[in-house]
mmCIF file of C-alpha atoms in Angstrom:
data_model
loop_
_atom_site.group_PDB
_atom_site.id
_atom_site.type_symbol
_atom_site.label_atom_id
_atom_site.label_comp_id
_atom_site.label_asym_id
_atom_site.label_seq_id
_atom_site.Cartn_x
_atom_site.Cartn_y
_atom_site.Cartn_z
ATOM 1 C CA MET Z 1 10.899 -55.419 1.322
ATOM 2 C CA ALA Z 2 11.694 -53.099 4.089
ATOM 3 C CA GLN Z 3 9.493 -50.677 5.386
ATOM 4 C CA ALA Z 4 10.054 -47.174 5.100
ATOM 5 C CA PRO Z 5 10.452 -45.318 8.892
ATOM 6 C CA HIS Z 6 7.051 -43.596 10.215
ATOM 7 C CA TRP Z 7 8.791 -40.170 9.812
ATOM 8 C CA THR Z 8 9.670 -40.576 6.289
ATOM 9 C CA SER Z 9 6.211 -40.983 5.309
ATOM 10 C CA ASN Z 10 5.162 -37.950 7.774
ATOM 11 C CA TYR Z 11 8.004 -36.143 6.260
ATOM 12 C CA THR Z 12 6.586 -36.556 2.768
ATOM 13 C CA TYR Z 13 3.271 -35.581 3.833
ATOM 14 C CA ARG Z 14 4.473 -32.148 5.449
ATOM 15 C CA MET Z 15 6.420 -31.366 2.590
ATOM 16 C CA LYS Z 16 3.319 -31.586 0.270
ATOM 17 C CA MET Z 17 1.541 -29.304 2.710
ATOM 18 C CA GLY Z 18 1.159 -25.524 2.001
ATOM 19 C CA PHE Z 19 2.151 -22.774 3.817
ATOM 20 C CA SER Z 20 -1.438 -21.788 5.008
ATOM 21 C CA GLU Z 21 -2.059 -25.751 6.455
ATOM 22 C CA GLU Z 22 1.430 -25.697 8.286
ATOM 23 C CA LYS Z 23 0.733 -22.554 9.574
ATOM 24 C CA LYS Z 24 -2.495 -23.634 11.086
ATOM 25 C CA LEU Z 25 -1.035 -26.974 12.410
ATOM 26 C CA ALA Z 26 1.366 -24.885 14.203
ATOM 27 C CA SER Z 27 -0.822 -22.586 15.498
ATOM 28 C CA VAL Z 28 -2.781 -25.461 16.899
ATOM 29 C CA GLN Z 29 0.032 -26.944 18.336
ATOM 30 C CA TYR Z 30 1.397 -23.901 20.066
ATOM 31 C CA SER Z 31 -1.908 -23.033 21.333
ATOM 32 C CA ALA Z 32 -2.090 -26.650 22.899
ATOM 33 C CA GLY Z 33 1.115 -26.240 24.292
ATOM 34 C CA ILE Z 34 0.225 -22.740 26.333
ATOM 35 C CA ALA Z 35 -3.103 -24.478 27.387
ATOM 36 C CA SER Z 36 -1.480 -27.532 28.584
ATOM 37 C CA THR Z 37 0.588 -25.282 30.687
ATOM 38 C CA LEU Z 38 -2.172 -23.410 32.338
ATOM 39 C CA TYR Z 39 -4.199 -26.781 33.195
ATOM 40 C CA THR Z 40 -1.509 -28.279 34.638
ATOM 41 C CA ILE Z 41 -1.005 -25.127 37.142
ATOM 42 C CA ALA Z 42 -4.498 -24.521 37.374
ATOM 43 C CA ASN Z 43 -5.330 -28.382 38.494
ATOM 44 C CA ALA Z 44 -2.391 -28.208 40.845
ATOM 45 C CA PHE Z 45 -3.989 -25.263 42.507
ATOM 46 C CA ASN Z 46 -7.388 -27.084 42.540
ATOM 47 C CA SER Z 47 -5.845 -29.949 44.426
ATOM 48 C CA THR Z 48 -3.946 -28.387 46.247
ATOM 49 C CA LEU Z 49 -5.599 -25.500 47.620
ATOM 50 C CA ALA Z 50 -8.560 -25.287 50.505
ATOM 51 C CA PRO Z 51 -11.576 -24.307 48.781
ATOM 52 C CA GLN Z 52 -11.633 -20.865 50.922
ATOM 53 C CA ASP Z 53 -8.256 -19.880 49.226
ATOM 54 C CA LYS Z 54 -8.867 -16.841 47.019
ATOM 55 C CA ALA Z 55 -6.272 -18.027 44.919
ATOM 56 C CA LEU Z 56 -8.556 -20.258 43.340
ATOM 57 C CA ASN Z 57 -10.211 -17.382 41.405
ATOM 58 C CA ASP Z 58 -6.712 -17.156 39.608
ATOM 59 C CA ALA Z 59 -6.828 -20.323 38.643
ATOM 60 C CA LEU Z 60 -10.386 -20.115 37.497
ATOM 61 C CA LYS Z 61 -8.965 -17.153 35.570
ATOM 62 C CA TRP Z 62 -6.197 -19.321 33.784
ATOM 63 C CA ILE Z 63 -8.612 -22.397 33.121
ATOM 64 C CA HIS Z 64 -10.817 -19.920 31.426
ATOM 65 C CA PHE Z 65 -7.817 -18.687 29.054
ATOM 66 C CA ALA Z 66 -6.868 -22.397 28.475
ATOM 67 C CA ALA Z 67 -10.293 -23.108 27.597
ATOM 68 C CA THR Z 68 -10.261 -20.147 24.962
ATOM 69 C CA LEU Z 69 -7.171 -21.677 23.554
ATOM 70 C CA TYR Z 70 -7.666 -25.490 23.615
ATOM 71 C CA LYS Z 71 -11.184 -27.292 24.386
ATOM 72 C CA ASN Z 72 -10.905 -30.405 25.231
ATOM 73 C CA ASP Z 73 -12.790 -32.542 27.866
ATOM 74 C CA ALA Z 74 -10.387 -32.317 30.812
ATOM 75 C CA THR Z 75 -10.104 -28.503 30.017
ATOM 76 C CA LEU Z 76 -13.982 -28.269 30.261
ATOM 77 C CA LYS Z 77 -14.105 -30.523 33.491
ATOM 78 C CA LEU Z 78 -11.341 -28.485 35.607
ATOM 79 C CA GLN Z 79 -13.323 -25.388 34.550
ATOM 80 C CA SER Z 80 -16.461 -26.794 36.124
ATOM 81 C CA GLU Z 81 -14.906 -27.932 39.217
ATOM 82 C CA LEU Z 82 -13.576 -24.396 39.689
ATOM 83 C CA GLU Z 83 -16.179 -22.697 38.779
ATOM 84 C CA ASP Z 84 -18.338 -24.767 41.784
ATOM 85 C CA LYS Z 85 -15.783 -24.200 44.598
ATOM 86 C CA VAL Z 86 -15.616 -20.080 43.558
ATOM 87 C CA ARG Z 87 -19.130 -19.768 43.335
ATOM 88 C CA ASN Z 88 -19.447 -22.001 47.047
ATOM 89 C CA ASN Z 89 -16.970 -20.274 48.113
ATOM 90 C CA ASN Z 90 -18.123 -16.431 47.097
ATOM 91 C CA SER Z 91 -21.724 -17.740 48.494
ATOM 92 C CA MET Z 92 -20.276 -18.393 51.669
ATOM 93 C CA LYS Z 93 -18.514 -15.082 52.712
ATOM 94 C CA PRO Z 94 -20.552 -12.776 55.535
ATOM 95 C CA SER Z 95 -22.250 -9.831 54.179
ATOM 96 C CA ALA Z 96 -21.031 -6.580 54.855
ATOM 97 C CA TYR Z 97 -24.375 -5.328 56.130
ATOM 98 C CA GLN Z 98 -25.621 -7.977 58.260
#
């Protein structure tokens, strides 16, 4: 007996889902897509910019927002790396009162 294509069983399952379950799934997928884009850009900044570059502050804001939308290990790791870079950069600035 031939096995039904994978999409058929998934389609049947989705047809049995109610609107609220479908809405939750769509919300998670949409949020994950936005978080993925923000992660990609923040990671590119982290990889290519010098540690003293002020644009790393923007990358940190983006990764904070990405982690708010969709937390995972990679997002949290990049967030930690950027926080360390920005913190070290800010501590190395000369004081205006010296």
